[in-house]
PDB file of C-alpha atoms in Angstrom:
ATOM      1  CA  MET A   1      30.760-161.960-148.672  1.00  0.00           C
ATOM      2  CA  ARG A   2      31.721-163.895-151.848  1.00  0.00           C
ATOM      3  CA  ALA A   3      32.329-160.774-154.984  1.00  0.00           C
ATOM      4  CA  ARG A   4      30.280-163.423-157.047  1.00  0.00           C
ATOM      5  CA  GLU A   5      26.917-162.779-154.885  1.00  0.00           C
ATOM      6  CA  TRP A   6      28.289-159.331-155.145  1.00  0.00           C
ATOM      7  CA  ALA A   7      28.307-158.339-159.039  1.00  0.00           C
ATOM      8  CA  VAL A   8      25.203-160.506-159.311  1.00  0.00           C
ATOM      9  CA  ALA A   9      23.461-158.381-156.691  1.00  0.00           C
ATOM     10  CA  ALA A  10      24.737-154.721-158.438  1.00  0.00           C
ATOM     11  CA  ALA A  11      24.405-155.869-162.052  1.00  0.00           C
ATOM     12  CA  SER A  12      20.202-156.192-160.687  1.00  0.00           C
ATOM     13  CA  GLY A  13      20.087-153.128-159.231  1.00  0.00           C
ATOM     14  CA  ASP A  14      20.955-151.904-156.338  1.00  0.00           C
ATOM     15  CA  PRO A  15      22.591-155.155-153.921  1.00  0.00           C
ATOM     16  CA  THR A  16      21.281-153.574-150.473  1.00  0.00           C
ATOM     17  CA  GLU A  17      17.317-155.034-152.212  1.00  0.00           C
ATOM     18  CA  TYR A  18      18.783-158.328-152.385  1.00  0.00           C
ATOM     19  CA  ASP A  19      20.240-157.997-148.819  1.00  0.00           C
ATOM     20  CA  VAL A  20      23.576-157.821-149.759  1.00  0.00           C
ATOM     21  CA  PRO A  21      25.332-155.778-148.080  1.00  0.00           C
ATOM     22  CA  THR A  22      26.904-152.310-149.296  1.00  0.00           C
ATOM     23  CA  LEU A  23      30.655-151.681-150.419  1.00  0.00           C
ATOM     24  CA  PRO A  24      32.912-150.826-147.374  1.00  0.00           C
ATOM     25  CA  THR A  25      35.109-147.818-148.404  1.00  0.00           C
ATOM     26  CA  TRP A  26      38.247-147.980-148.608  1.00  0.00           C
ATOM     27  CA  ARG A  27      41.394-145.647-148.329  1.00  0.00           C
ATOM     28  CA  VAL A  28      43.990-146.552-150.835  1.00  0.00           C
ATOM     29  CA  GLU A  29      47.745-145.931-150.529  1.00  0.00           C
ATOM     30  CA  ARG A  30      50.829-146.116-152.864  1.00  0.00           C
ATOM     31  CA  GLY A  31      54.321-145.203-151.623  1.00  0.00           C
ATOM     32  CA  PHE A  32      57.688-144.119-153.604  1.00  0.00           C
ATOM     33  CA  ASP A  33      58.771-147.617-154.022  1.00  0.00           C
ATOM     34  CA  GLY A  34      55.116-149.864-155.472  1.00  0.00           C
ATOM     35  CA  GLY A  35      54.104-150.135-152.377  1.00  0.00           C
ATOM     36  CA  LEU A  36      50.575-150.929-152.182  1.00  0.00           C
ATOM     37  CA  ALA A  37      48.000-150.392-148.565  1.00  0.00           C
ATOM     38  CA  PHE A  38      44.291-149.738-147.727  1.00  0.00           C
ATOM     39  CA  ALA A  39      43.271-148.565-144.841  1.00  0.00           C
ATOM     40  CA  SER A  40      39.323-147.717-143.585  1.00  0.00           C
ATOM     41  CA  ALA A  41      39.268-144.153-142.875  1.00  0.00           C
ATOM     42  CA  ALA A  42      41.637-141.532-142.961  1.00  0.00           C
ATOM     43  CA  GLY A  43      42.928-142.224-139.684  1.00  0.00           C
ATOM     44  CA  ASP A  44      43.351-145.845-139.953  1.00  0.00           C
ATOM     45  CA  PRO A  45      46.441-148.070-139.953  1.00  0.00           C
ATOM     46  CA  PRO A  46      46.036-150.337-143.765  1.00  0.00           C
ATOM     47  CA  PHE A  47      44.911-153.145-142.700  1.00  0.00           C
ATOM     48  CA  ILE A  48      46.970-155.193-145.517  1.00  0.00           C
ATOM     49  CA  ALA A  49      49.315-153.478-147.719  1.00  0.00           C
ATOM     50  CA  ALA A  50      52.020-155.071-149.779  1.00  0.00           C
ATOM     51  CA  GLU A  51      55.475-154.138-150.420  1.00  0.00           C
ATOM     52  CA  HIS A  52      55.872-155.919-154.142  1.00  0.00           C
ATOM     53  CA  PRO A  53      52.958-156.145-154.961  1.00  0.00           C
ATOM     54  CA  VAL A  54      52.316-158.103-158.987  1.00  0.00           C
ATOM     55  CA  GLU A  55      49.971-158.568-161.418  1.00  0.00           C
ATOM     56  CA  VAL A  56      48.166-162.018-161.571  1.00  0.00           C
ATOM     57  CA  ARG A  57      45.283-163.170-164.099  1.00  0.00           C
ATOM     58  CA  ARG A  58      42.749-164.995-163.154  1.00  0.00           C
TER      59      ARG A  58
END
């Protein structure tokens, strides 16, 4: 699902009214050294992680 499509549907009301699925709920973890990780539920291992995340400009 493209982020732009979800953002437009969300700005117009409930995204499910436009057959756009709701966003999943993720758990975010931050390490002591600044690392970042995302997991789907409390007991699940992270599905993506970055040891040294950096800010980016769009």
